[in-house]
Short mmCIF file of C-alpha atoms in Angstrom, two decimals:
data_model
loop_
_atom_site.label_atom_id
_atom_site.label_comp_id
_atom_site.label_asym_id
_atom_site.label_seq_id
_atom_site.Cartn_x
_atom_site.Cartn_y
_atom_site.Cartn_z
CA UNK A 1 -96.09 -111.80 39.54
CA UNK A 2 -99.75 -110.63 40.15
CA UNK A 3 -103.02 -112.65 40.51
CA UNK A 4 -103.06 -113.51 36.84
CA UNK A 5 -101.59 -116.82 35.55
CA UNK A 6 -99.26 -117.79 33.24
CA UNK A 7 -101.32 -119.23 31.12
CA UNK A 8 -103.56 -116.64 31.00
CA UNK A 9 -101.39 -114.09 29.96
CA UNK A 10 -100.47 -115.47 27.27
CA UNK A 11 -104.17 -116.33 26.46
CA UNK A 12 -105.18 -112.73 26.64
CA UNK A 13 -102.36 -111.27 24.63
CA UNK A 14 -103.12 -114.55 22.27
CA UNK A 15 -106.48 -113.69 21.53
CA UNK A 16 -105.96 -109.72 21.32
CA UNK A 17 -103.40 -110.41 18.47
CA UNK A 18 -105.75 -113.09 16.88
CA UNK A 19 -108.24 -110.43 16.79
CA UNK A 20 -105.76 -107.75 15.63
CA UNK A 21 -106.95 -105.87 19.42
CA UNK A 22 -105.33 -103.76 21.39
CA UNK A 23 -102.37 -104.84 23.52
CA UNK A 24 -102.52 -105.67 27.08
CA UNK A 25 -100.38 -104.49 28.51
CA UNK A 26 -100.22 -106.29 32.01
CA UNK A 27 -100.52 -109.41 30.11
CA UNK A 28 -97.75 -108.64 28.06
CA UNK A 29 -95.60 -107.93 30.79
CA UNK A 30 -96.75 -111.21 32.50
CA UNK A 31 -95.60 -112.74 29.28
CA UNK A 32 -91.92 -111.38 29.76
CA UNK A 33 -91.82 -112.21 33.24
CA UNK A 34 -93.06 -115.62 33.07
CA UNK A 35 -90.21 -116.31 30.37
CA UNK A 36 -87.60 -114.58 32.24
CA UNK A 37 -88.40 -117.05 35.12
CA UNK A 38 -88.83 -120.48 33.19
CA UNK A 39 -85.09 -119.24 31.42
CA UNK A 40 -83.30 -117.99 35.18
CA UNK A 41 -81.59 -121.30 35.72
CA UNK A 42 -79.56 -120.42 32.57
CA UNK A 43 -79.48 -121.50 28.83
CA UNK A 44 -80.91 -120.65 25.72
CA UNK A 45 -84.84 -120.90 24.96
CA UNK A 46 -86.14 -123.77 23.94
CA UNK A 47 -89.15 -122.99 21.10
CA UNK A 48 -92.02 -124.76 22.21
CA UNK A 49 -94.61 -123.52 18.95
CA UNK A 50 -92.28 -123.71 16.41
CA UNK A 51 -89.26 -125.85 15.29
CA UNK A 52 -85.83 -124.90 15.95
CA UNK A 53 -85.27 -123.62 12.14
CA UNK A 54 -88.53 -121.38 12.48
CA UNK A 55 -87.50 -120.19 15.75
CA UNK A 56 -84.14 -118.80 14.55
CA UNK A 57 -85.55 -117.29 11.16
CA UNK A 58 -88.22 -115.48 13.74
CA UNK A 59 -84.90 -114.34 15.71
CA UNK A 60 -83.56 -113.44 12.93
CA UNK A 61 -86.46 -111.48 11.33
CA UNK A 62 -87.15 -109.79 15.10
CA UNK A 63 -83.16 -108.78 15.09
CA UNK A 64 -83.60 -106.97 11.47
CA UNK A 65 -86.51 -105.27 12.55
CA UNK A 66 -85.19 -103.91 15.96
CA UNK A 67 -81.34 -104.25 16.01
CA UNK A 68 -78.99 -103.58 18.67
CA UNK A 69 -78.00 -99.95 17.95
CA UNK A 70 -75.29 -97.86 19.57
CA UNK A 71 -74.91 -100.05 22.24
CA UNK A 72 -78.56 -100.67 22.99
CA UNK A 73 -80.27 -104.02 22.75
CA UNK A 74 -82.55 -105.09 20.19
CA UNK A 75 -85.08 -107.25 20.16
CA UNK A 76 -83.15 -110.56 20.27
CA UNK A 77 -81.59 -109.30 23.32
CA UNK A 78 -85.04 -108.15 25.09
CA UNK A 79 -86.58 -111.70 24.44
CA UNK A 80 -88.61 -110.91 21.81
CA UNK A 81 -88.65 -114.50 19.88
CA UNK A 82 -89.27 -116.19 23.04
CA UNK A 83 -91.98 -114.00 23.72
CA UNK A 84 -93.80 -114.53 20.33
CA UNK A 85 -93.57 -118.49 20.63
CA UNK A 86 -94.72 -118.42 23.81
CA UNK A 87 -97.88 -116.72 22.74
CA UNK A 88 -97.82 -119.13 19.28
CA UNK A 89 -97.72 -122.21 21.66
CA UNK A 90 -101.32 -121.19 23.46
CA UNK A 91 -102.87 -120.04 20.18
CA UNK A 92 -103.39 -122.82 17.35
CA UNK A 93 -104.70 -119.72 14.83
CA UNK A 94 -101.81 -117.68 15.61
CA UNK A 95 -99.47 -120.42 15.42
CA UNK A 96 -100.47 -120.86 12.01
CA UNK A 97 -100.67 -117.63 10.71
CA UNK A 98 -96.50 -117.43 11.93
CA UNK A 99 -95.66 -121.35 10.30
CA UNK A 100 -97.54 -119.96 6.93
CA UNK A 101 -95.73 -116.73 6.92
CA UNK A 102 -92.19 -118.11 8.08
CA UNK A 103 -92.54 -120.43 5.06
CA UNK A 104 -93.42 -118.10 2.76
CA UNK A 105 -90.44 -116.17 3.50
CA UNK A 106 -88.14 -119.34 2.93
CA UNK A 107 -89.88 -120.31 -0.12
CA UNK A 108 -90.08 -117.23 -1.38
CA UNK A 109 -86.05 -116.72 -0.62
CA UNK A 110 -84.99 -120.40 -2.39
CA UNK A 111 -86.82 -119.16 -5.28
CA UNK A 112 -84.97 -116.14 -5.57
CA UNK A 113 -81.46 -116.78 -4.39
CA UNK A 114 -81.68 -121.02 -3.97
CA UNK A 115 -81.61 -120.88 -0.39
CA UNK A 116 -83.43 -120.05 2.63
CA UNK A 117 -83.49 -116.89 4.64
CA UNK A 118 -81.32 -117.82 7.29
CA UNK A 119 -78.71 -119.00 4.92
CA UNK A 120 -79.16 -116.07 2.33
CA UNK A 121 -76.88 -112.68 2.60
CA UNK A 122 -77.79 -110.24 5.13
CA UNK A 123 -78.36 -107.69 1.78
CA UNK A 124 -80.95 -110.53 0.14
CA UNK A 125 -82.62 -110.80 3.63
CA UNK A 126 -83.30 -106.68 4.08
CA UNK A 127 -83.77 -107.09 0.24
CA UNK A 128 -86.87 -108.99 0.25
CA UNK A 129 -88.43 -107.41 4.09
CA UNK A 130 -88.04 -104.33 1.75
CA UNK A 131 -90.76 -105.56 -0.47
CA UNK A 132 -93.01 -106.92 1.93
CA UNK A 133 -92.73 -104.19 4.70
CA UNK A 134 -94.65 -101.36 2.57
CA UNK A 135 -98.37 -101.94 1.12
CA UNK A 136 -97.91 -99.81 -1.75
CA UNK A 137 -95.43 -103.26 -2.94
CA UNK A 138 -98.98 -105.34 -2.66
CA UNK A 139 -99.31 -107.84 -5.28
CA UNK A 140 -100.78 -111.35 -5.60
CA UNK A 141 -97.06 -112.81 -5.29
CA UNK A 142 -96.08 -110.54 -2.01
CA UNK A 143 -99.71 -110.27 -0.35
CA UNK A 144 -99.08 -113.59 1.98
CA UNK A 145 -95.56 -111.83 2.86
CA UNK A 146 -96.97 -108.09 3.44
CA UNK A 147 -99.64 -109.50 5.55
CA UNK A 148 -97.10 -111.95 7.79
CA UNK A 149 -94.86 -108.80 7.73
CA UNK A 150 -97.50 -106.31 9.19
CA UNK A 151 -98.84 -108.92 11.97
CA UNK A 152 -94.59 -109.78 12.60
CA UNK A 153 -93.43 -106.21 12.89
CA UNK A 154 -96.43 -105.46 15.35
CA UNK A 155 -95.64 -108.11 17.76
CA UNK A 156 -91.77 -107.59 17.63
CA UNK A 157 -92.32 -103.50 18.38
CA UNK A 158 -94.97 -104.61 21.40
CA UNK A 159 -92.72 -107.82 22.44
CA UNK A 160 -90.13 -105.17 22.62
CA UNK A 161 -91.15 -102.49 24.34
CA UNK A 162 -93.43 -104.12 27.00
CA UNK A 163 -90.03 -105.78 27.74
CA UNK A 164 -88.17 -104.73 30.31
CA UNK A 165 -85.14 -103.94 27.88
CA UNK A 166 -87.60 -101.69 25.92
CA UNK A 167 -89.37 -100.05 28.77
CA UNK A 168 -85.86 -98.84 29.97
CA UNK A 169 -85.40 -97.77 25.91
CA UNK A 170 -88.60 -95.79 26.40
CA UNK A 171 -88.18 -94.41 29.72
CA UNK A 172 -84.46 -94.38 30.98
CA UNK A 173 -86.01 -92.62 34.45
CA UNK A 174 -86.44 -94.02 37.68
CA UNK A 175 -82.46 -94.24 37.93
CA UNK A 176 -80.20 -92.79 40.87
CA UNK A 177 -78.34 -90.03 40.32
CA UNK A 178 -74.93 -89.81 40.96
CA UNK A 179 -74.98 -85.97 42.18
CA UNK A 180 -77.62 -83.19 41.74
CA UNK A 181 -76.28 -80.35 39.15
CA UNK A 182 -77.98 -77.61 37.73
CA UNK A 183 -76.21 -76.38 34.54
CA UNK A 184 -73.78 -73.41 34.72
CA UNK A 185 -75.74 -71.51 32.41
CA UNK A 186 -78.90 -72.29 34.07
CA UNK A 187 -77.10 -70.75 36.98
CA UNK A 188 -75.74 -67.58 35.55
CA UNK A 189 -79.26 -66.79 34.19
CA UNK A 190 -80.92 -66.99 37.33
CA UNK A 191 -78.42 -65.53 39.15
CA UNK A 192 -77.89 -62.26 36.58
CA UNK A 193 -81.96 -61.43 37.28
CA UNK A 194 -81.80 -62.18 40.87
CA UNK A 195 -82.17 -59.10 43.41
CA UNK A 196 -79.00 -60.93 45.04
CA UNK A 197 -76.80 -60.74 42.38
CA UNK A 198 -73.06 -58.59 42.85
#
């Protein structure tokens, strides 16, 4: 890791999502890399902003939003949930905005179908993130749920792709190659205008 903390990664990408800012990107990054070393001795996550059941509706939520997908990993896979909390645990107002919004999806989801989202059908689940994931559906019931939504699928799509997972997903480059080909008919055009042709 770099010069920069921690602690004050997750600060800095804390306080640009508080503020609805830009991303930081090295910060971000930071963020990943900090997790991927306080997880290396093995085991699952352990939430330390939100409570278990909040942790594995955000898992949930993050894995509906980017799912693995012909073989490539989503955002459960890249870290995403861990990455979230760990900003939630250094940011009180961000914290909160996440508890609200992760309870109005459960409340919201026992109203409708008497349970909450993690025990409701994966087709009630995409059913309701259907409502709240377009502003045109704004109302005074779904405003708390489009807002949560909006702020949720930001972070997920920037959790995932400053990830290394996602940065690979972005840019597969950078990767040896097994042998150096140039395709026949790339070949056969050059060749047919070259003064050295037959």
């Amino acid at each position: 890791m770099s010069d920069i903390t921690r602690r004050e990664a997750l600060n800095r990408l804390a306080v640009a999502f508080a503020a609805a800012g830009a991303l930081d990107h090295l910060a971000a990054v930071e963020a990943h890399a900090a997790i991927e070393q306080a997880t290396a001795g093995g085991g699952p996550y352990t939430p330390k902003a939100l409570t278990g059941h909040q942790f594995l509706t955000l898992s949930r939520l993050t894995d509906l939003i980017i799912p693995v997908e012909d073989g490539r990993p989503g955002a459960v896979q890249a870290g995403v949930p861990a990455w979230i909390d760990s900003l939630l645990e250094v940011n009180a107002e961000l914290r909160a905005r996440y508890t609200d919004g992760l309870t109005w999806i459960d409340k919201t989801m026992q109203g409708r179908h008497g349970s909450d989202f993690l025990m409701a059908t994966p087709e009630q689940q995409t059913g309701l993130l259907d409502q709240i994931a377009y502003q045109k559906n704004r109302s005074p019931e779904l405003d708390p749920g489009i807002d949560f939504f909006i702020l949720l699928r930001r972070m997920t799509v920037d959790g995932f792709y400053t990830s290394p997972i996602g940065m690979r997903d972005i840019y597969p480059g950078n990767t040896p190659l097994g042998e150096f080909t140039v395709p026949q008919e790339a070949l056969d055009y050059v060749l047919s205008r070259s003064p050295f042709a037959e």
